[in-house]
Coordinates of C-alpha atoms in Angstrom, one line a residue:
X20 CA 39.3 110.7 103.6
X21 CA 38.9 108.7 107.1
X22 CA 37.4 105.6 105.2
X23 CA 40.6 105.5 103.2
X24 CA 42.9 104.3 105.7
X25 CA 40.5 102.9 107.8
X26 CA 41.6 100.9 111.1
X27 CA 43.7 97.7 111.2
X28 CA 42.0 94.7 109.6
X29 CA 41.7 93.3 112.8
X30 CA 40.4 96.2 115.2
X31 CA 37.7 96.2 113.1
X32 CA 36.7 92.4 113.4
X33 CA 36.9 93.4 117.4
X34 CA 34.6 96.6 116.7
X35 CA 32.1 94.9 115.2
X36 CA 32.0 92.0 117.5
X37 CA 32.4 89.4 114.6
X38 CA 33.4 86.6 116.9
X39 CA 30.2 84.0 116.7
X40 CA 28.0 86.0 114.9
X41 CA 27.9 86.9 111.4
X42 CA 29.3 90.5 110.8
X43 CA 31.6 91.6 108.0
X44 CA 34.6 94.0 108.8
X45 CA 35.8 94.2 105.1
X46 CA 36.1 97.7 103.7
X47 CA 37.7 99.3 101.0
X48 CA 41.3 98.6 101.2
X49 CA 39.6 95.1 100.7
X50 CA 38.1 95.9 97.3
X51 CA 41.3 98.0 96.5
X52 CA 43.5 95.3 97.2
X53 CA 42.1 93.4 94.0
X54 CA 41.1 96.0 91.9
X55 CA 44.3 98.1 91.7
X56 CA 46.6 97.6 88.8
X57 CA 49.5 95.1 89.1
X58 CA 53.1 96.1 87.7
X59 CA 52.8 94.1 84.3
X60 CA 54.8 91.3 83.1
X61 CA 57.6 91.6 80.9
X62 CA 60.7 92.9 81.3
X63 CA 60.8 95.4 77.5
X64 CA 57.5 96.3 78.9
X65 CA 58.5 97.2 82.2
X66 CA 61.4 99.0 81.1
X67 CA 58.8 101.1 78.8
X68 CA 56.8 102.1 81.9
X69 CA 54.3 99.8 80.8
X70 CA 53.1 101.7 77.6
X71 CA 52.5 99.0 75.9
X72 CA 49.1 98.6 74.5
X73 CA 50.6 100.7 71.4
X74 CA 53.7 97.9 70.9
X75 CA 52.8 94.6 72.6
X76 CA 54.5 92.8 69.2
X77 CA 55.6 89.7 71.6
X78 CA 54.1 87.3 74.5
X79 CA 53.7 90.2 76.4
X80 CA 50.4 91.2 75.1
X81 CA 48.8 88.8 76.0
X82 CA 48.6 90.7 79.2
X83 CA 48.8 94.1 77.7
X84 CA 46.3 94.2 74.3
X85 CA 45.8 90.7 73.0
X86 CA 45.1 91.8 69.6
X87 CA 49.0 92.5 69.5
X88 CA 49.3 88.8 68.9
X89 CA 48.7 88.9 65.6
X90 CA 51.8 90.9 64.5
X91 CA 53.8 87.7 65.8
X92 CA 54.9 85.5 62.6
X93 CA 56.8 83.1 64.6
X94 CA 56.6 80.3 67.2
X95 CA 57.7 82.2 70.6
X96 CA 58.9 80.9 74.5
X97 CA 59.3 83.6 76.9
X98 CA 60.0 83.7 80.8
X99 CA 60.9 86.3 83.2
X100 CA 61.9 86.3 87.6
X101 CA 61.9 89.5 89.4
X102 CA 63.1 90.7 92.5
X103 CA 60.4 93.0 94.9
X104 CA 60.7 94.8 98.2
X105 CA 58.6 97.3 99.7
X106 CA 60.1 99.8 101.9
X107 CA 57.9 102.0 104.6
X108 CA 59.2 104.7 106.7
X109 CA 56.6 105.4 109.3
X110 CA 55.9 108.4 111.5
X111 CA 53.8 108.0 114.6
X112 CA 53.6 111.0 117.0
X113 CA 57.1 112.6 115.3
X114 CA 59.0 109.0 116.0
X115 CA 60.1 107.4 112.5
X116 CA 60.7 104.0 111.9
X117 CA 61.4 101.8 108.8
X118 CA 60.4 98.6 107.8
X119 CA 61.1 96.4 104.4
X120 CA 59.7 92.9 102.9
X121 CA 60.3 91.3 100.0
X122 CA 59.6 88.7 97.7
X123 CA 61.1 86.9 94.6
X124 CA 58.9 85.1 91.9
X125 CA 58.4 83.9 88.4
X126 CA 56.9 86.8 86.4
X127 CA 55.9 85.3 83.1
X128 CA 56.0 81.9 81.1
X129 CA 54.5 82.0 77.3
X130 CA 54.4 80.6 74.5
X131 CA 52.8 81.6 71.4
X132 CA 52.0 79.7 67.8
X133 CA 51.0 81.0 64.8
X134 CA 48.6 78.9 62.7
X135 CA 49.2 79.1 58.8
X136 CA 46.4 81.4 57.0
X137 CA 46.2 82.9 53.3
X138 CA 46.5 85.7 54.3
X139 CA 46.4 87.7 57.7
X140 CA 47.2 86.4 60.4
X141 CA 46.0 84.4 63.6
X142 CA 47.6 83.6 66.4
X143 CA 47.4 81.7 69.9
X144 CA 49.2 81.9 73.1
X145 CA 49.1 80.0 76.6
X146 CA 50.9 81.8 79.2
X147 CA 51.3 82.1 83.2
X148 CA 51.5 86.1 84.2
X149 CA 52.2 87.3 87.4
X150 CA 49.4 89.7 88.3
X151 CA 49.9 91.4 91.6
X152 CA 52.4 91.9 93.9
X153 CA 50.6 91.7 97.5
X154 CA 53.6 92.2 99.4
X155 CA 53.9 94.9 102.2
X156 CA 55.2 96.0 105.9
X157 CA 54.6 98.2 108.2
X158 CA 56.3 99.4 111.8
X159 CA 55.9 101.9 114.3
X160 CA 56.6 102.8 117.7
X161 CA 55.3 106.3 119.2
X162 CA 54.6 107.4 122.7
X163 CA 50.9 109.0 122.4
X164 CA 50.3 111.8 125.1
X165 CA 47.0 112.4 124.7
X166 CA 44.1 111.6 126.8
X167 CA 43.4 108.4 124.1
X168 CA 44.0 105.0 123.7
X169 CA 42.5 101.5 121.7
X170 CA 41.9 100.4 124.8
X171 CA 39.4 103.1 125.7
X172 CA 38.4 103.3 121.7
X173 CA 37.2 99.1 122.3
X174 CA 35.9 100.0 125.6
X175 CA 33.7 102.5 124.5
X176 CA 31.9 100.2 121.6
X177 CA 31.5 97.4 125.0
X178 CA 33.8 95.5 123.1
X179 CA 34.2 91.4 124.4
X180 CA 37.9 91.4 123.9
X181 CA 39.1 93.9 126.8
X182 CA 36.7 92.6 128.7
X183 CA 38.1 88.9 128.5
X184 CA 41.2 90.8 129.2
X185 CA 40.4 92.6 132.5
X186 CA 40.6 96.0 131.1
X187 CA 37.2 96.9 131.0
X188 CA 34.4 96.8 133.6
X189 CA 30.8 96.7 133.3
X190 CA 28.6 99.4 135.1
X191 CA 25.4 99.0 136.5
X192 CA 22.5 101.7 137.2
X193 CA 21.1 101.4 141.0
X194 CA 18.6 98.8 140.1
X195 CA 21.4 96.5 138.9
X196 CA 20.7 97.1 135.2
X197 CA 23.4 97.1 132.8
X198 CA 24.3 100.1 131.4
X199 CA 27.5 100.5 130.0
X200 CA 31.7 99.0 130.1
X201 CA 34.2 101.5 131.6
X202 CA 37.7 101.4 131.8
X203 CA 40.2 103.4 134.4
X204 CA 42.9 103.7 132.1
X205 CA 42.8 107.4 129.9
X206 CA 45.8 107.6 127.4
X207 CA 49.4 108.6 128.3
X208 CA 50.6 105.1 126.5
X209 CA 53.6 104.2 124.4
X210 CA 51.8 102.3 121.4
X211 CA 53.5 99.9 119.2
X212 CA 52.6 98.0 115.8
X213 CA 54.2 95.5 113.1
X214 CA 52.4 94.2 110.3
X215 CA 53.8 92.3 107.5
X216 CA 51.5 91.2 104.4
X217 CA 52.7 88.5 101.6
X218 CA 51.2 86.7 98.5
X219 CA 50.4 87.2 94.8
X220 CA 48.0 87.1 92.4
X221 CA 48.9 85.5 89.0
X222 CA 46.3 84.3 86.4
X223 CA 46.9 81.6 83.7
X224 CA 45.8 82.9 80.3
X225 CA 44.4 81.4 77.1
X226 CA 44.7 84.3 74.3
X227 CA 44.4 84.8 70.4
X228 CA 44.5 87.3 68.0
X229 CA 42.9 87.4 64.4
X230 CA 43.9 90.0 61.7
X231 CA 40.7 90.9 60.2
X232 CA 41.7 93.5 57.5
X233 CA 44.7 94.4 56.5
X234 CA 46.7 96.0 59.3
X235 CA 43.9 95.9 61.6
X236 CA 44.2 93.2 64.5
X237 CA 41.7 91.9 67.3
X238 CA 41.9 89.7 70.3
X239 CA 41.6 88.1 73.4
X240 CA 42.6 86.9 76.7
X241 CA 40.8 84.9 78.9
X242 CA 42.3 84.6 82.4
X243 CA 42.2 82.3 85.3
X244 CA 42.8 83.9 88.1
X245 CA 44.5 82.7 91.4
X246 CA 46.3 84.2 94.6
X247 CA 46.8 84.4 98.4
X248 CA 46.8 87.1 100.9
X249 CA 48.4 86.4 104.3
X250 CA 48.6 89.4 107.1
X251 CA 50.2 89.2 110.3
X252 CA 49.5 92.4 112.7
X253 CA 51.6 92.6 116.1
X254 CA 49.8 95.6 118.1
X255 CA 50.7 97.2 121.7
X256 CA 50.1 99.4 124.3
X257 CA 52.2 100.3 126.9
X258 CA 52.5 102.2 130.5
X259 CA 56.1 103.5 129.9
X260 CA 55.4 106.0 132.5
X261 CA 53.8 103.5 135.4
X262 CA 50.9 106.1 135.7
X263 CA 48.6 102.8 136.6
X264 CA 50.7 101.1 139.3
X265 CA 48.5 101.6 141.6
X266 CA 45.0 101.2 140.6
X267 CA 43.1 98.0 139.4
X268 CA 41.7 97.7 135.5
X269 CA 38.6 96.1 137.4
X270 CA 37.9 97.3 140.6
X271 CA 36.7 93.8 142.1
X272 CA 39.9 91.9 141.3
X273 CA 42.9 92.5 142.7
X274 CA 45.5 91.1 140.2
X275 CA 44.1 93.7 137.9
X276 CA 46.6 96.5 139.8
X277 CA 49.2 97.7 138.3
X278 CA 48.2 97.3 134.2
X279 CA 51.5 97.4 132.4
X280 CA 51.0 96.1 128.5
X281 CA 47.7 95.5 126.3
X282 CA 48.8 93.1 123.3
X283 CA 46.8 91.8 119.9
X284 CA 47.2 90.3 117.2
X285 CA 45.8 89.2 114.0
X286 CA 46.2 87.0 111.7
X287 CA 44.5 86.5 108.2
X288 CA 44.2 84.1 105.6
X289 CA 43.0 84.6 101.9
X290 CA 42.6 82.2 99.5
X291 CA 42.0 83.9 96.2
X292 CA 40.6 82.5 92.4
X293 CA 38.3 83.9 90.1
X294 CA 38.3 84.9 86.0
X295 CA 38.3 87.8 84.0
X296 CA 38.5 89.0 80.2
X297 CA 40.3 91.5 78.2
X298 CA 39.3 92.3 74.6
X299 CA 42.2 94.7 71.9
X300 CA 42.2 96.5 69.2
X301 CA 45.6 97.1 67.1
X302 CA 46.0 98.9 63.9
X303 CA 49.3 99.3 62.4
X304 CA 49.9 102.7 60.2
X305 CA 52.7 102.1 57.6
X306 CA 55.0 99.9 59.7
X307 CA 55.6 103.6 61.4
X308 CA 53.0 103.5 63.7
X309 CA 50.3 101.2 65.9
X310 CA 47.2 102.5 67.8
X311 CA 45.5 100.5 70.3
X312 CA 42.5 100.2 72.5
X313 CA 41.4 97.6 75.1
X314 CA 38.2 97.0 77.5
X315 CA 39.6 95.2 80.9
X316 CA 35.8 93.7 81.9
X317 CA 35.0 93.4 85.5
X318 CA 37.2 90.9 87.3
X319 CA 35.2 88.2 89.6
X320 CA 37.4 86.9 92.6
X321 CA 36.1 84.9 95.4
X322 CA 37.9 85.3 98.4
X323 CA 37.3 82.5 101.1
X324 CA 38.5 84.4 104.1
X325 CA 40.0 83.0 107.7
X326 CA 40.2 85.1 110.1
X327 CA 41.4 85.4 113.8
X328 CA 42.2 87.4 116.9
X329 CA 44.3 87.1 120.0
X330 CA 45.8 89.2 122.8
X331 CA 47.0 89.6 126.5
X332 CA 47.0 91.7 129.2
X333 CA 49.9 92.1 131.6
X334 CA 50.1 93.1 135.4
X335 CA 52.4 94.8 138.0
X336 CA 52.2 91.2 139.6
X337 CA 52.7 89.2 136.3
X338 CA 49.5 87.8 136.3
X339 CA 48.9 88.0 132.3
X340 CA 45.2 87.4 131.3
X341 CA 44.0 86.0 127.8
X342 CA 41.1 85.2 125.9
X343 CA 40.0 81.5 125.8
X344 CA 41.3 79.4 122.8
X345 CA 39.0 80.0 119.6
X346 CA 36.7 82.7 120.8
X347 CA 37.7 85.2 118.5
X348 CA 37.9 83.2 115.1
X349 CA 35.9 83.7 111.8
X350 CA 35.6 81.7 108.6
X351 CA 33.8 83.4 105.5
X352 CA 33.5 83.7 102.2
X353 CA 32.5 86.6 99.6
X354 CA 32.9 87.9 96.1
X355 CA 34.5 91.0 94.7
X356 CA 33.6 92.7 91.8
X357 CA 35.6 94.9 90.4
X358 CA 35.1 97.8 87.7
X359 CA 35.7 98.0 84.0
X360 CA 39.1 99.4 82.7
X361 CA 39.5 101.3 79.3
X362 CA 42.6 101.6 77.8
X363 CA 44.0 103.7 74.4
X364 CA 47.6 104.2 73.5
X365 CA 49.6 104.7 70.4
X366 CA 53.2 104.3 69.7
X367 CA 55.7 105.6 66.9
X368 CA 58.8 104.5 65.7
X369 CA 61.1 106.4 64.1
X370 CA 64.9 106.2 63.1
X371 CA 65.4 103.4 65.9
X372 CA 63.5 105.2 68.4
X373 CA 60.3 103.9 69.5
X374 CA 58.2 106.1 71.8
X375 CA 54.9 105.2 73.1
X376 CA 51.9 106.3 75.7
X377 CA 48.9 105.7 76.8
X378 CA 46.1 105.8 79.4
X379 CA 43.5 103.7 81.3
X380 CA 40.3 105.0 82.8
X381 CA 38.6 103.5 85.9
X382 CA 35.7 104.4 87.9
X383 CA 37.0 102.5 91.5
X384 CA 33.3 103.6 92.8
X385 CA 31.7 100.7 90.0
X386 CA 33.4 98.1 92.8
X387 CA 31.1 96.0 94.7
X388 CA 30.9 93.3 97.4
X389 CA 28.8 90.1 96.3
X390 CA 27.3 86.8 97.0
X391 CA 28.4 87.0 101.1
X392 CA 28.6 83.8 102.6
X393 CA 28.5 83.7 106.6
X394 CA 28.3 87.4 106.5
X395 CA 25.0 89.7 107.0
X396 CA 23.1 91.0 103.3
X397 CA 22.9 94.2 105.0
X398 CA 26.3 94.8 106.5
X399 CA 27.5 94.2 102.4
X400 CA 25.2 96.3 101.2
X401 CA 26.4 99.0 103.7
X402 CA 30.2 98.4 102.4
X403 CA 28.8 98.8 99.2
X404 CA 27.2 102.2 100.1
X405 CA 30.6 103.2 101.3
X406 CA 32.2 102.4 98.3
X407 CA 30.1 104.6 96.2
X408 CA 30.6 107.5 98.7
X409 CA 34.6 107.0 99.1
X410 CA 35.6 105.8 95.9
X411 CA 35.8 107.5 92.5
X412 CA 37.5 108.0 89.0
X413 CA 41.2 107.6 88.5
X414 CA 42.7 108.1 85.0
X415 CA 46.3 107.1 84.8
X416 CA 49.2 107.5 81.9
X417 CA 52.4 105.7 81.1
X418 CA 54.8 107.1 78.6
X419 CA 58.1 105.0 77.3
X420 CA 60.9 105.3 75.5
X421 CA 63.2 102.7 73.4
X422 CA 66.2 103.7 71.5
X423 CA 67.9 100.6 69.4
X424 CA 71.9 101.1 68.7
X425 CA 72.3 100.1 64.9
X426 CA 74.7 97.0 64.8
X427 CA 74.7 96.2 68.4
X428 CA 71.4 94.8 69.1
X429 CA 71.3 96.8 71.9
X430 CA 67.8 98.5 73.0
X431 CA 68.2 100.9 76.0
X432 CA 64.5 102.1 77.7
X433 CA 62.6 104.9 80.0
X434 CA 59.3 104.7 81.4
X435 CA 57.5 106.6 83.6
X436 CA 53.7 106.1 84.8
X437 CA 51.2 107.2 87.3
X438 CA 48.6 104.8 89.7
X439 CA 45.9 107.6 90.9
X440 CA 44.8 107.2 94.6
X441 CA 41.2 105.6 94.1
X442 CA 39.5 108.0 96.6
X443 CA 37.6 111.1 96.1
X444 CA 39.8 114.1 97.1
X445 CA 43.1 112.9 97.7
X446 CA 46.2 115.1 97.7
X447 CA 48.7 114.2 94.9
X448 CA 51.2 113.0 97.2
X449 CA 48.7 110.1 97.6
X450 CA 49.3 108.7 93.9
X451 CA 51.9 106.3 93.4
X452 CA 54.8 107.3 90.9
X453 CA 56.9 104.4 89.2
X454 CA 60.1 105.3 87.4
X455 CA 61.6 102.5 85.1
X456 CA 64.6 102.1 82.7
X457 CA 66.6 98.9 81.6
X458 CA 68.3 97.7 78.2
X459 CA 68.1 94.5 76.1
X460 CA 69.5 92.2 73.5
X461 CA 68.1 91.0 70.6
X462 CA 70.2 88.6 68.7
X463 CA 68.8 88.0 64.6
X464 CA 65.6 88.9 65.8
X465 CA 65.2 85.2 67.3
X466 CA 66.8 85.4 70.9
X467 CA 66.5 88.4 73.6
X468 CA 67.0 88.8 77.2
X469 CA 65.9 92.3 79.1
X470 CA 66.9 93.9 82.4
X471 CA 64.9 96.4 83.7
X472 CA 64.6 98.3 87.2
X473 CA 61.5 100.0 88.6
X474 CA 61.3 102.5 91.5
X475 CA 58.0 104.0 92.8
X476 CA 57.1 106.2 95.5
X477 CA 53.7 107.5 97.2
X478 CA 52.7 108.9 100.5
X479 CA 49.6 107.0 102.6
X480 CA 48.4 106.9 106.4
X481 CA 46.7 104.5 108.8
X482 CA 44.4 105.4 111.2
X483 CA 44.7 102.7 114.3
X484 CA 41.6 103.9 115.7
X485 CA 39.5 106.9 115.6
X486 CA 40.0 109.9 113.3
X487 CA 43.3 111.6 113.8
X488 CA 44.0 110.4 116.9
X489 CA 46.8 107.7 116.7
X490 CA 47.4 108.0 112.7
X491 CA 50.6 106.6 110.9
X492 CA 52.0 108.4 108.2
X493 CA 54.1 106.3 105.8
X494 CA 56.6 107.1 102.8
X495 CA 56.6 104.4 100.9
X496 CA 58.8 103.1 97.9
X497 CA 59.2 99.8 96.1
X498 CA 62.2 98.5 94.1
X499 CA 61.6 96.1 91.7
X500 CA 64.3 94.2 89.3
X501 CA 62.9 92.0 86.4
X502 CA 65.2 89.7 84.3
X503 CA 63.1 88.3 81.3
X504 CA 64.3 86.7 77.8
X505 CA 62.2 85.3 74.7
X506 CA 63.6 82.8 71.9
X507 CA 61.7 82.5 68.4
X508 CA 61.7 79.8 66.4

């Protein structure tokens, strides 16, 4: 389960010695970070826990199962804005610390027309759908007592970057060959981290829906796909204890004495597009009932990545040492694959209560690094390897519940749905949990506006170098409040 939470981003660009050559440090979280389900769009789907293929009667499905287009018989504007924030409380050698970032967007803009037919129906609809929230934190602070730290981790791999920084030393045999970099400093530091992550992915969609016999709908949605990914990771160590005041990092310069704080940080830059399709299926049983089934086909994204790395070193004497300007700075660019999704749900509705479910199947291991541009053939096809050995099958459910008050046009609503960890062998506490529930209006069946409220909740770790020997645990929850509203006419 190491691979899972594998290192900070940015450790492993130092690892691998990226700087001026052409190595890739992406991993799975990488892959993950596209491929995992979004929260929907919608604010009645939302409040339904997102068991909607079964329903999707407005602009919604054009995210959820296209072919629920076709039960529209009227011209239809919609729009949502929600509220996110991501909450982590981290535990790093029994010190907790919490950490929160949010984010506030558009969620959905559509419109839908229904052209006039004979009989049947068909239907189009443009609409803007905000895909994935990419928002995220991260802080922790823990004094590490063991004989361990990144320093000697980076040291040990004769990594450039401590050595720019004086921390490191080089060691020679007796015949003045090089064998190996050594460092005096082993463990005892206080080590620190923040990391804060922003940006979306939202897709502009072109979708339609054709009733081809009676009750029985299909469609599609074709999605454009664009985003950003921004990461900013602060990480420390620290001799709390002054156990080094009196011994140099490199034994042949004297400012070295004394090392009191190793710094880096990261920062990264995605710029994200790409395309994907979604086929449905919709059958309506006696105006009591709907079954549905989509295919999610493999979403493309290119990701043109830029990357880079700085840090310090800090002395006794306050002689502080850094790297020169622009060493440690990548640029590349790479696709992502990323694996089918099936889908089946059904709903029923029944003396104004409408209850639905459904679930998706996804093989996570089907995801693949492509088309690498300034990065190595080999060191893709080795990400690709890991991928198939870390990554497996996740089959998730959402269940939902609407009850409709006669004569007040008011429809209260209760969700609940499940996001299986991706990786082989995780505990349960790994999954992510979302809770939902909100009410509406709907005015003469023409005007509605929605309120819903999601809460969600998983467990995850990070590993900031090593196995198990500076790991993070994190409790994480996310908050979510989505105001939508539709008008037909």
């Amino acid at each position: 389960m190491f691979s899972k939470r594998l290192i900070p981003i940015f450790i492993l660009y130092a690892i691998l010695g990226i700087f001026g050559n052409q190595s890739i440090a992406q991993n799975t979280n990488d892959v993950l970070r596209l491929a995992m389900p979004g929260l929907g769009t919608g604010g009645r789907a939302l409040g339904m826990g997102n068991s909607y293929i079964g329903v999707s009667d407005d602009a919604s499905a054009s995210y959820f199962n296209p072919a629920g287009l076709g039960l529209i018989k009227r011209m239809e504007f919609s729009g949502g804005l929600d509220y996110y924030r991501f909450h982590n409380n981290a535990t790093l050698f029994g010190n907790s610390t919490e950490y929160a970032n949010s984010s506030t967007q558009i969620n959905q803009l559509a419109f839908v027309f229904p052209f006039p037919t004979l009989r049947g129906s068909l239907v189009f609809g443009i609409s803007y759908n905000h895909q994935s929230n990419l928002v995220s934190a991260l802080n922790f602070d823990g004094f590490n007592s063991g004989n361990n730290s990144q320093i000697q981790y980076l040291t040990a791999r004769n990594n450039d970057l401590v050595y720019d920084l004086l921390l490191s030393f080089p060691v020679y045999d007796q015949n003045n060959n090089y064998l190996y970099d050594s460092t005096i400093i082993q463990g005892k530091l206080n080590q620190e981290g923040l990391r804060l992550n922003s940006g979306d992915i939202h897709t502009w969609a072109l979708s339609g829906a054709i009733e081809i016999y009676k009750n029985l709908f299909i469609g599609g949605t074709l999605n454009i796909i664009s985003g950003e990914f921004n990461s900013n990771y602060d990480y420390y160590e620290d001799d709390i204890l002054r156990i080094y005041d009196n011994v140099q990092t490199d034994p042949t310069i004297s400012t070295t004495k004394g090392f009191q704080s190793f710094y880096l940080n990261s920062l990264m830059n995605w710029d994200i597009s790409g395309w994907d399709l979604k086929l449905g299926l919709l059958y309506q049983i006696n105006k009591i009932a709907r079954v549905g089934a989509t295919i999610q086909f493999p979403k493309t994204f290119t990701v043109k990545e830029k990357y880079s790395v700085d840090g310090s070193s800090t002395f006794k004497s306050g002689v502080v040492y850094l790297p020169e300007p622009g060493d440690y700075e990548s640029i590349v660019e790479y696709d992502i694959l990323t694996p089918f999704v099936l889908s089946a749900g059904t709903s029923v509705n029944y003396m104004g209560f409408l209850l639905s479910g459904e679930f998706s199947l996804t093989d996570y291991s089907q995801s693949e690094f492509k088309n690498p541009r300034n990065i190595a053939q080999r060191d893709i096809a080795d990400m690709n390897k890991d991928i198939k050995n870390t990554l497996g099958t996740a089959l998730n459910y959402n269940v939902g519940l609407e009850y409709t008050i006669p004569n007040l046009g008011l429809r209260v609503r209760g969700g609940y749905f499940t996001q299986k960890s991706a990786y082989k062998n995780d505990p349960s506490d790994f999954n992510k949990n979302f809770l939902t529930g909100g009410a509406g209006f709907l005015v003469d069946e023409t005007v509605s506006v929605d309120l819903t409220y999601l809460h969600g909740w998983w467990n995850d770790y990070t590993e900031n170098y090593g196995f198990n020997l500076s790991r993070v645990k994190q409790k994480i929850s996310v908050d979510k409040l989505m105001l939508s509203f539709s008008y037909r006419f």
